[in-house]
Coordinates of C-alpha atoms in Angstrom, one line a residue:
M1 CA 109.4 77.5 118.2
H2 CA 106.5 75.5 119.6
G3 CA 104.6 74.7 122.7
S4 CA 101.6 73.2 121.1
G5 CA 102.1 69.6 122.1
Q6 CA 104.1 66.8 120.5
A7 CA 104.4 63.1 120.0
A8 CA 107.3 60.7 119.8
A9 CA 109.4 61.1 116.6
P10 CA 109.0 58.2 114.2
V11 CA 112.3 56.3 113.6
G12 CA 113.3 55.2 110.2
D13 CA 114.4 51.6 109.5
Q14 CA 117.4 50.3 107.5
G15 CA 115.2 49.0 104.7
T16 CA 113.0 50.6 102.2
T17 CA 111.2 53.8 103.2
R18 CA 107.9 55.0 101.6
M19 CA 108.1 58.7 100.9
T20 CA 105.1 60.9 101.7
R21 CA 106.8 63.8 99.8
D22 CA 109.0 64.0 96.7
P23 CA 112.5 64.5 98.0
H24 CA 113.7 65.7 94.5
D25 CA 111.7 68.9 94.4
I26 CA 110.7 70.9 97.4
T27 CA 108.5 73.2 95.3
Q28 CA 106.1 70.5 93.8
P29 CA 103.2 68.5 95.4
P30 CA 104.2 65.2 96.9
D31 CA 104.4 62.0 94.8
L32 CA 103.2 59.3 97.1
T33 CA 104.7 56.5 94.9
V34 CA 108.3 57.5 95.4
R35 CA 110.4 54.8 97.1
H36 CA 114.1 54.5 97.6
G37 CA 116.5 52.4 99.6
T38 CA 119.7 53.0 101.6
G39 CA 122.2 51.1 99.5
S40 CA 126.0 51.6 99.8
V41 CA 125.9 54.6 97.5
R42 CA 123.8 57.5 98.7
A43 CA 121.7 59.0 95.9
R44 CA 120.2 61.9 97.9
R45 CA 121.3 63.8 101.0
P46 CA 119.3 65.7 103.5
E47 CA 119.9 69.4 104.0
Y48 CA 118.5 72.0 106.4
I49 CA 116.9 74.7 104.2
D50 CA 114.7 77.5 105.5
L51 CA 111.7 78.0 103.4
L52 CA 109.5 81.2 103.1
P53 CA 106.6 81.1 105.5
P54 CA 103.3 82.0 103.7
C55 CA 102.4 84.6 106.4
S56 CA 105.5 86.7 105.5
Q57 CA 105.0 86.3 101.8
A58 CA 101.4 87.7 102.2
C59 CA 102.4 90.7 104.4
P60 CA 102.4 94.0 102.4
A61 CA 104.7 95.5 105.0
G62 CA 107.2 92.6 104.6
E63 CA 107.2 91.6 108.3
Q64 CA 109.2 88.6 109.4
V65 CA 106.1 87.2 111.1
Q66 CA 107.3 83.8 112.0
T67 CA 110.5 85.2 113.7
W68 CA 108.7 87.6 116.0
L69 CA 106.0 85.0 116.8
G70 CA 108.7 82.6 118.0
L71 CA 110.2 85.3 120.2
A72 CA 106.7 86.2 121.6
Q73 CA 105.9 82.7 122.6
A74 CA 109.2 82.5 124.4
G75 CA 108.3 85.5 126.4
R76 CA 110.9 87.7 124.7
H77 CA 108.4 90.4 124.0
R78 CA 110.8 93.3 123.5
E79 CA 112.9 91.4 121.1
A80 CA 109.8 90.4 119.2
W81 CA 108.7 94.0 119.0
E82 CA 112.2 95.0 117.7
V83 CA 111.9 92.5 114.9
I84 CA 108.5 93.9 113.9
V85 CA 109.7 97.6 113.8
R86 CA 112.5 96.7 111.5
D87 CA 109.8 96.5 108.9
N88 CA 106.8 98.2 110.4
P89 CA 107.0 101.1 112.9
F90 CA 103.3 100.8 113.9
P91 CA 102.5 97.4 115.4
A92 CA 99.9 98.8 117.8
I93 CA 98.1 100.5 114.9
H94 CA 98.4 97.5 112.5
G95 CA 97.2 95.1 115.2
R96 CA 93.9 97.1 115.0
V97 CA 93.4 98.3 111.4
C98 CA 95.3 96.0 109.2
Y99 CA 93.1 93.6 107.2
H100 CA 95.7 90.9 108.1
P101 CA 96.2 89.1 104.8
C102 CA 98.8 87.0 106.6
E103 CA 96.1 85.1 108.4
P104 CA 94.2 83.7 105.3
A105 CA 97.6 82.6 104.1
C106 CA 98.5 80.9 107.4
N107 CA 99.0 77.2 107.0
R108 CA 97.3 76.6 110.4
D109 CA 94.1 77.8 108.8
A110 CA 93.9 74.4 107.1
L111 CA 94.3 72.6 110.4
D112 CA 92.2 74.2 113.2
G113 CA 92.1 78.0 112.4
A114 CA 94.8 80.6 111.5
V115 CA 97.0 82.0 114.1
S116 CA 95.6 85.4 115.2
I117 CA 98.8 87.2 114.1
H118 CA 97.3 90.7 114.3
A119 CA 96.2 90.2 117.9
V120 CA 99.7 89.2 119.0
E121 CA 101.1 92.1 117.1
R122 CA 98.7 94.4 118.8
F123 CA 99.7 93.0 122.2
L124 CA 103.4 93.7 121.5
G125 CA 102.6 97.2 120.2
D126 CA 100.6 98.1 123.2
R127 CA 103.2 96.8 125.6
A128 CA 105.9 98.9 123.7
L129 CA 103.7 102.0 124.2
A130 CA 103.1 101.3 127.9
E131 CA 106.8 100.8 128.6
G132 CA 108.2 103.4 126.2
W133 CA 110.3 101.1 124.2
L134 CA 112.7 102.5 121.5
P135 CA 114.6 100.4 119.0
P136 CA 118.4 100.1 119.2
A137 CA 120.4 102.6 117.1
D138 CA 121.0 101.2 113.7
S139 CA 123.3 103.3 111.6
P140 CA 125.8 106.2 112.1
T141 CA 124.7 109.6 110.9
S142 CA 125.0 109.9 107.1
G143 CA 125.1 113.7 106.8
R144 CA 122.2 113.5 104.2
R145 CA 118.9 115.4 104.5
V146 CA 115.6 114.0 103.2
L147 CA 112.3 115.8 102.9
V148 CA 109.2 113.7 103.4
I149 CA 105.9 115.3 102.3
G150 CA 102.8 113.9 103.9
A151 CA 102.3 112.5 107.5
G152 CA 100.1 109.6 106.6
P153 CA 101.1 106.0 107.0
S154 CA 103.4 105.9 104.0
G155 CA 105.2 109.2 104.8
L156 CA 105.6 108.3 108.4
S157 CA 106.9 104.9 107.6
A158 CA 109.5 106.3 105.1
A159 CA 110.6 108.9 107.8
W160 CA 111.0 106.1 110.4
H161 CA 113.2 103.9 108.2
L162 CA 115.2 106.8 106.7
A163 CA 116.0 108.1 110.3
R164 CA 117.0 104.6 111.3
L165 CA 119.3 104.4 108.3
G166 CA 121.1 107.5 109.6
H167 CA 119.6 110.3 107.6
E168 CA 118.3 113.6 108.8
V169 CA 114.5 113.6 108.1
H170 CA 112.2 116.6 107.9
L171 CA 108.5 115.8 107.5
H172 CA 106.2 118.5 106.2
D173 CA 102.4 117.9 106.4
A174 CA 99.5 120.2 105.5
G175 CA 97.4 119.0 108.4
G176 CA 97.4 120.4 112.0
V177 CA 98.2 117.0 113.5
P178 CA 100.1 114.1 111.9
G179 CA 98.4 110.8 111.0
G180 CA 96.7 111.5 107.7
M181 CA 93.9 109.1 106.9
M182 CA 94.7 107.0 110.0
R183 CA 93.5 110.0 112.0
Y184 CA 90.8 111.4 109.8
G185 CA 89.5 108.3 108.0
I186 CA 89.6 105.6 110.7
P187 CA 87.2 106.2 113.6
A188 CA 88.3 106.1 117.2
Y189 CA 86.3 102.9 117.9
R190 CA 88.8 101.1 115.6
L191 CA 91.9 103.2 116.3
P192 CA 92.0 105.0 119.6
R193 CA 93.8 108.4 119.3
A194 CA 96.1 107.7 122.2
V195 CA 97.5 104.7 120.4
L196 CA 97.9 106.7 117.1
D197 CA 99.6 109.5 118.9
G198 CA 101.9 107.2 120.9
E199 CA 103.2 105.4 117.8
I200 CA 103.7 108.7 115.9
D201 CA 105.5 110.3 118.9
R202 CA 108.2 107.5 118.7
L203 CA 109.3 109.0 115.4
R204 CA 110.0 112.3 117.1
R205 CA 112.0 110.4 119.8
I206 CA 114.3 108.9 117.2
G207 CA 114.9 112.3 115.6
V208 CA 112.4 112.9 112.9
R209 CA 111.5 116.6 112.6
M210 CA 107.8 117.1 112.0
E211 CA 106.4 120.4 110.8
Q212 CA 102.6 120.6 110.6
N213 CA 100.5 123.1 108.7
Q214 CA 103.2 123.1 106.0
R215 CA 101.6 122.7 102.7
V216 CA 104.2 122.5 99.9
Q217 CA 103.2 124.7 97.0
D218 CA 106.5 124.9 95.1
L219 CA 108.3 121.6 95.4
E220 CA 111.5 122.6 93.7
Q221 CA 111.8 125.8 95.8
S222 CA 111.2 123.9 99.1
W223 CA 113.8 121.3 97.9
K224 CA 116.4 123.8 97.2
E225 CA 115.9 126.1 100.1
G226 CA 115.9 123.2 102.6
G227 CA 119.1 121.8 101.2
F228 CA 117.6 118.4 100.8
D229 CA 119.4 115.5 99.0
A230 CA 116.2 113.6 98.2
V231 CA 112.4 114.0 98.6
F232 CA 109.7 111.4 99.2
V233 CA 106.1 112.4 98.5
A234 CA 103.1 110.6 100.0
V235 CA 100.2 113.0 100.3
G236 CA 97.5 110.4 100.5
A237 CA 94.0 110.3 99.0
H238 CA 91.9 112.9 100.7
I239 CA 89.7 114.2 97.8
S240 CA 86.4 112.3 97.6
K241 CA 85.1 111.3 94.2
R242 CA 81.7 112.7 93.2
T243 CA 78.8 111.6 91.1
E244 CA 75.9 113.5 89.6
I245 CA 72.6 112.6 91.2
P246 CA 69.5 114.6 90.1
T247 CA 67.9 116.4 93.0
R248 CA 64.6 118.3 93.0
D249 CA 65.4 120.2 96.2
A250 CA 68.7 121.3 97.7
A251 CA 69.4 118.0 99.3
H252 CA 72.1 117.7 102.0
I253 CA 74.9 115.7 100.3
L254 CA 78.3 115.2 102.0
D255 CA 81.4 113.2 101.2
A256 CA 82.4 110.4 103.6
V257 CA 86.0 111.6 104.1
G258 CA 84.8 115.1 105.0
Y259 CA 82.2 113.6 107.3
L260 CA 84.7 111.4 109.1
R261 CA 87.1 114.3 109.4
D262 CA 84.5 116.6 110.9
V263 CA 83.6 113.9 113.5
A264 CA 87.3 113.3 114.3
E265 CA 87.8 117.0 114.9
G266 CA 84.8 117.1 117.2
V267 CA 82.4 119.0 114.9
P268 CA 80.0 116.5 113.5
P269 CA 77.5 117.9 111.0
L270 CA 73.9 118.2 111.9
L271 CA 72.0 115.4 110.0
G272 CA 68.5 114.0 110.1
R273 CA 67.4 110.8 111.7
R274 CA 67.9 108.6 108.6
V275 CA 71.2 108.9 106.8
A276 CA 72.0 107.1 103.5
I277 CA 75.6 106.1 102.6
Y278 CA 76.3 105.5 98.9
G279 CA 79.2 103.0 98.4
G280 CA 80.5 99.6 99.4
G281 CA 84.0 100.2 100.6
N282 CA 85.5 100.3 104.1
T283 CA 85.0 104.0 104.2
A284 CA 81.3 103.5 103.7
M285 CA 81.2 101.0 106.6
D286 CA 83.1 103.5 108.8
A287 CA 80.8 106.3 107.9
A288 CA 77.7 104.2 108.6
R289 CA 79.1 102.9 112.0
T290 CA 80.0 106.4 112.9
A291 CA 76.5 107.6 112.2
V292 CA 75.1 104.8 114.5
R293 CA 77.2 106.2 117.3
L294 CA 75.9 109.7 116.7
G295 CA 72.3 108.5 117.0
H296 CA 71.3 108.3 113.4
E297 CA 69.8 105.4 111.5
P298 CA 72.2 104.7 108.6
V299 CA 71.3 102.8 105.5
I300 CA 74.0 101.8 102.9
V301 CA 73.2 101.6 99.2
Y302 CA 75.6 99.6 97.1
R303 CA 75.3 98.6 93.4
R304 CA 76.8 95.1 93.8
D305 CA 76.2 92.2 96.2
R306 CA 78.1 91.4 99.4
S307 CA 80.5 89.0 97.7
H308 CA 81.6 91.7 95.2
M309 CA 81.9 94.6 97.6
P310 CA 85.4 96.2 98.2
A311 CA 84.9 96.4 102.0
H312 CA 86.4 93.6 104.0
D313 CA 83.7 91.1 105.0
F314 CA 84.4 91.5 108.7
E315 CA 83.8 95.2 108.3
A316 CA 80.4 94.6 106.8
Q317 CA 79.6 92.0 109.4
E318 CA 80.3 94.3 112.3
A319 CA 78.2 97.0 110.6
L320 CA 75.3 94.6 110.3
E321 CA 75.7 93.6 113.9
E322 CA 75.4 97.2 115.0
G323 CA 72.1 97.7 113.1
V324 CA 73.3 99.2 109.9
E325 CA 70.8 98.5 107.1
I326 CA 72.4 97.5 103.8
H327 CA 70.6 97.5 100.4
W328 CA 72.7 95.4 98.0
L329 CA 72.3 95.6 94.2
R330 CA 70.9 99.1 94.3
T331 CA 72.0 102.4 92.7
I332 CA 70.7 105.9 93.4
R333 CA 68.9 107.5 90.5
S334 CA 67.4 110.7 92.0
I335 CA 66.7 112.4 95.3
D336 CA 63.4 114.2 96.0
G337 CA 63.3 115.7 99.5
P338 CA 63.3 113.0 102.2
T339 CA 63.1 110.1 99.7
M340 CA 65.5 108.6 97.2
T341 CA 64.7 106.6 94.0
V342 CA 66.9 103.6 93.6
E343 CA 67.2 101.2 90.7
V344 CA 67.5 97.4 91.3
M345 CA 70.7 96.1 89.7
E346 CA 71.7 92.6 88.6
L347 CA 75.2 91.2 88.0
D348 CA 76.4 89.7 84.7
E349 CA 78.7 86.7 84.5
K350 CA 81.8 89.0 85.2
G351 CA 80.2 90.5 88.3
R352 CA 79.5 93.8 86.6
P353 CA 76.2 95.5 87.7
H354 CA 73.5 96.4 85.1
G355 CA 70.2 98.2 85.7
T356 CA 66.9 96.3 85.5
G357 CA 64.6 99.2 85.2
R358 CA 62.8 98.3 88.4
L359 CA 62.7 101.3 90.8
E360 CA 62.2 101.5 94.5
T361 CA 61.9 104.3 97.0
L362 CA 64.0 104.7 100.2
E363 CA 63.6 107.2 102.9
A364 CA 66.7 109.3 103.8
D365 CA 67.1 112.8 105.2
D366 CA 70.8 113.1 104.1
L367 CA 73.2 111.4 101.8
I368 CA 76.9 110.6 102.4
L369 CA 79.0 109.7 99.3
A370 CA 81.6 107.1 99.8
L371 CA 82.7 106.4 96.2
G372 CA 86.4 106.4 96.7
Q373 CA 89.2 109.1 97.0
E374 CA 91.9 110.7 94.9
S375 CA 95.2 112.3 95.7
D376 CA 95.8 116.1 95.3
T377 CA 98.9 115.9 93.1
A378 CA 98.5 119.4 91.5
F379 CA 101.7 120.7 93.1
L380 CA 103.7 118.1 91.2
R381 CA 102.4 119.1 87.8
P382 CA 105.1 121.8 87.3
V383 CA 108.0 119.4 88.2
E384 CA 109.9 118.4 85.1
G385 CA 110.0 114.6 84.6
V386 CA 107.0 113.7 86.7
V387 CA 104.5 111.6 84.7
F388 CA 100.9 111.0 85.6
D389 CA 98.4 108.2 84.9
A390 CA 95.0 109.1 83.5
D391 CA 93.5 108.9 87.0
G392 CA 96.0 111.5 88.3
S393 CA 98.2 109.0 90.1
V394 CA 102.0 109.5 89.9
V395 CA 104.1 107.0 87.8
V396 CA 107.1 105.6 89.6
D397 CA 109.7 102.9 88.7
S398 CA 110.5 99.8 90.7
S399 CA 112.6 101.9 93.1
F400 CA 109.6 104.3 93.7
M401 CA 111.5 107.1 91.9
T402 CA 109.6 109.4 89.6
G403 CA 111.0 110.8 86.4
R404 CA 112.7 113.5 88.4
P405 CA 116.0 112.2 89.8
G406 CA 115.9 112.1 93.6
L407 CA 112.1 112.5 93.8
F408 CA 110.3 109.4 95.1
A409 CA 106.6 108.8 95.7
G410 CA 104.5 106.1 97.3
G411 CA 101.3 105.3 99.2
D412 CA 97.9 106.2 97.8
M413 CA 99.2 108.6 95.2
V414 CA 100.8 105.9 93.1
P415 CA 98.9 103.0 91.4
T416 CA 98.3 100.5 94.1
E417 CA 95.9 98.9 96.5
R418 CA 94.9 101.5 99.1
S419 CA 95.4 100.4 102.7
V420 CA 97.4 101.4 105.7
T421 CA 99.5 98.2 105.5
V422 CA 100.3 98.7 101.8
A423 CA 101.2 102.4 102.4
V424 CA 103.5 101.4 105.3
G425 CA 105.2 98.8 103.0
H426 CA 105.7 101.5 100.4
G427 CA 107.4 103.8 102.9
K428 CA 109.8 101.1 103.9
Q429 CA 110.7 100.0 100.4
A430 CA 111.1 103.6 99.2
A431 CA 113.3 104.4 102.2
R432 CA 115.7 101.6 101.3
H433 CA 115.8 102.7 97.7
I434 CA 116.4 106.3 98.7
D435 CA 119.2 105.3 101.1
A436 CA 120.9 103.3 98.3
W437 CA 120.4 106.2 95.8
L438 CA 122.0 108.6 98.3
R439 CA 124.9 106.3 98.8
G440 CA 125.4 105.9 95.0
S441 CA 124.3 102.3 94.9
A442 CA 121.1 100.3 94.2
F443 CA 119.0 98.4 96.7
M444 CA 118.4 94.8 95.6
Q445 CA 115.6 92.7 97.1
P446 CA 116.9 89.3 98.2
T447 CA 115.7 86.3 96.2
P448 CA 112.9 84.7 98.2
S449 CA 113.1 81.1 99.2
A450 CA 110.7 78.5 98.1
L451 CA 107.3 78.7 99.8
A452 CA 106.6 76.5 102.8
S453 CA 103.2 75.4 101.7
F454 CA 100.9 73.2 103.7
D455 CA 101.8 70.0 101.8
K456 CA 105.4 70.3 103.0
L457 CA 104.5 70.0 106.7
N458 CA 104.3 66.8 108.7
L459 CA 101.6 67.3 111.3
W460 CA 102.5 64.5 113.6
Y461 CA 104.0 66.9 116.1
F462 CA 101.1 69.3 116.4
T463 CA 98.0 69.0 118.6
D464 CA 94.8 70.8 117.8
I465 CA 94.6 74.1 119.7
A466 CA 91.7 76.2 118.5
H467 CA 92.0 79.8 117.7
R468 CA 90.5 82.1 120.4
P469 CA 88.7 85.2 119.1
E470 CA 89.6 88.6 120.4
P471 CA 87.1 89.8 123.0
R472 CA 84.7 92.6 122.0
S473 CA 82.9 95.2 124.1
A474 CA 79.2 94.8 124.9
M475 CA 76.9 95.9 122.1
A476 CA 75.2 98.6 124.3
S477 CA 78.5 100.3 124.9
R478 CA 79.5 100.0 121.3
L479 CA 76.5 101.8 120.1
A480 CA 76.7 104.6 122.7
S481 CA 80.3 105.7 122.4
F482 CA 83.4 105.7 120.3
D483 CA 85.2 103.5 122.8
E484 CA 87.3 100.7 121.2
V485 CA 85.3 97.7 120.1
V486 CA 88.0 95.1 120.1
T487 CA 89.7 94.8 123.5
G488 CA 92.8 92.8 122.7
L489 CA 94.6 89.8 124.3
S490 CA 96.1 89.5 127.8
A491 CA 99.8 88.5 128.0
G492 CA 98.9 84.9 128.6
E493 CA 96.4 84.8 125.7
A494 CA 99.0 86.4 123.4
V495 CA 101.6 83.8 124.3
Y496 CA 99.0 81.0 123.8
E497 CA 98.2 82.3 120.4
A498 CA 101.8 82.7 119.4
K499 CA 102.5 79.1 120.3
R500 CA 100.0 78.0 117.7
C501 CA 102.5 79.0 115.0
L502 CA 103.6 75.9 113.0
S503 CA 107.0 77.5 112.2
C504 CA 106.4 76.6 108.5
G505 CA 109.7 76.0 106.7
T506 CA 112.0 77.0 109.6
C507 CA 113.6 74.6 112.1
F508 CA 112.5 75.2 115.7
E509 CA 114.8 72.5 117.2
C510 CA 112.2 69.9 118.2
D511 CA 114.9 67.2 118.1
G512 CA 112.7 65.0 115.8
C513 CA 115.4 64.5 113.3
L514 CA 117.9 63.7 116.0
A515 CA 115.6 61.0 117.3
A516 CA 114.7 59.6 113.9
C517 CA 118.1 59.1 112.4
P518 CA 119.1 55.4 112.6
E519 CA 122.8 56.2 111.9
D520 CA 123.4 59.0 114.5
A521 CA 124.2 61.3 111.5
V522 CA 122.3 64.3 113.0
I523 CA 124.6 66.4 115.2
K524 CA 122.9 68.8 117.7
L525 CA 124.9 72.1 117.9
G526 CA 123.3 73.5 121.0
V527 CA 120.2 75.6 121.8
G528 CA 119.7 78.3 119.2
H529 CA 122.3 76.7 116.8
R530 CA 120.2 73.9 115.4
Y531 CA 121.9 70.8 113.8
R532 CA 124.2 69.6 111.1
F533 CA 124.5 66.4 109.2
D534 CA 127.5 64.1 109.4
Y535 CA 127.5 62.9 105.7
D536 CA 130.1 60.3 106.5
R537 CA 127.4 58.5 108.5
C538 CA 124.3 59.5 106.5
T539 CA 122.8 56.9 104.2
G540 CA 120.2 59.1 102.7
C541 CA 117.3 57.1 104.1
A542 CA 115.2 60.2 104.5
A543 CA 113.9 59.3 108.0
C544 CA 114.8 62.9 109.2
F545 CA 113.0 64.4 106.2
E546 CA 109.9 62.2 106.7
Q547 CA 109.4 63.3 110.3
C548 CA 110.4 67.0 110.2
P549 CA 107.2 68.7 111.3
C550 CA 107.9 72.1 109.7
G551 CA 109.4 71.0 106.4
A552 CA 112.8 72.5 107.2
I553 CA 114.7 69.5 105.8
S554 CA 115.0 68.9 102.0
M555 CA 116.3 65.9 100.2
L556 CA 118.7 67.0 97.4
P557 CA 120.3 64.9 94.7
E558 CA 123.8 64.0 95.7
S559 CA 125.1 65.6 92.5
A560 CA 123.9 69.0 93.8
R561 CA 126.4 68.9 96.6

């Protein structure tokens, strides 16, 4: 799986071997005092056991990251893309807008910088769009019909997976164009509309029937009249939260979602020179950076400090680079014409903000509220069995089913972290549960393997190859247009980055165990088929275990055999 450089494999001797990892327990930190010999009776035996890579464990969409990185570095780009879309239908989108939690989890981050997983994913997604790739057919037609309500990331993901499972999928959406908050909440400088449209169009090409301007008012009636066997609802969070701010005059106050939607539809509101944005989430950053591109001077007001803000740090950093002014630890108390009175806040030991009584004045011609969003779930209120939380979100069980049999829900309308990647993961999981329910069974998640943590790796094989940041457009062009800021990797750069993967917990056939074994007990089975142990020859010396760079060999007690 690697092209990052290697050294000669260490060869074990026939005497006593000092263990750098505890061979008894692959889930515990190493015990550097463990020693054992190779007497006539073997106490432990080596075994090839694939562990769970931390990147895959951290991915909300459940991608098999290590698998497709291995294919990408080998130049098998279409195969790599096909592995991705088994779990996530939108690699070109996710390579741009996902906050990539896989990368902080990447073991290489402790060595010389995490693999830029999202950049390689974007490259594969863009190539698929350019070449018109479609996945191979998965399942025969089931004869079942499923209604999906909402064409945001969760609804689109569910539709994709249900169609690939052989079901007839009808997608109803209240908007004029599919995409949901990906279209109306994420500006074009982060997600070009051609990319969004291209990934969504692939759903039509595999048979998903999309109907726009179809707001569902009576769910039970739509269900019955359409002859659907199941329904998945994912209407998203499009309603902005409000707050009462005393105003002396009729101040111009907008909500961030409405503002971003108007800009996306080409009808930006007329605002003054200086625009205040109230909030500290990603939507606030997007609203501020959008205002910059429209010629305004945005200032963000947020009641906590930077370390406690819900926006991802790179979003705040890019906003600051583009000239957005941020006033941390401030809350708006009143508006009087072109000025706002704000109170200075301080945080207690739990990070909660409290007022200090100290007041300041800021200039602002207009105010955009970015205080969070809620889902419009009123159309579900009459449905018998559906239960709501106090905040209006829909209660679902572990299979994403509501209290109404056959009615499933996911995405922003259920209690969860709100992001594109989490929503896409919900769509995939719900689709698998819906498929099982339609077939009269239950979908069971496989038991995950032990985690391939950093302490399980032997880094003798790997050379330092530093992470290369993605190129960005010049600041002048960034501020003057909605052209994409991050320009992506070339084919060579994407392969280079993929080769930095350490293949944590999974054998990539480096032949280190083959070279290290003093008894010729490791049998090579051919390229792509890995190895096996000849236990008639193996003495349990653990030389193979000690040198395995990715931790794919475990030493198990002989009694476990």
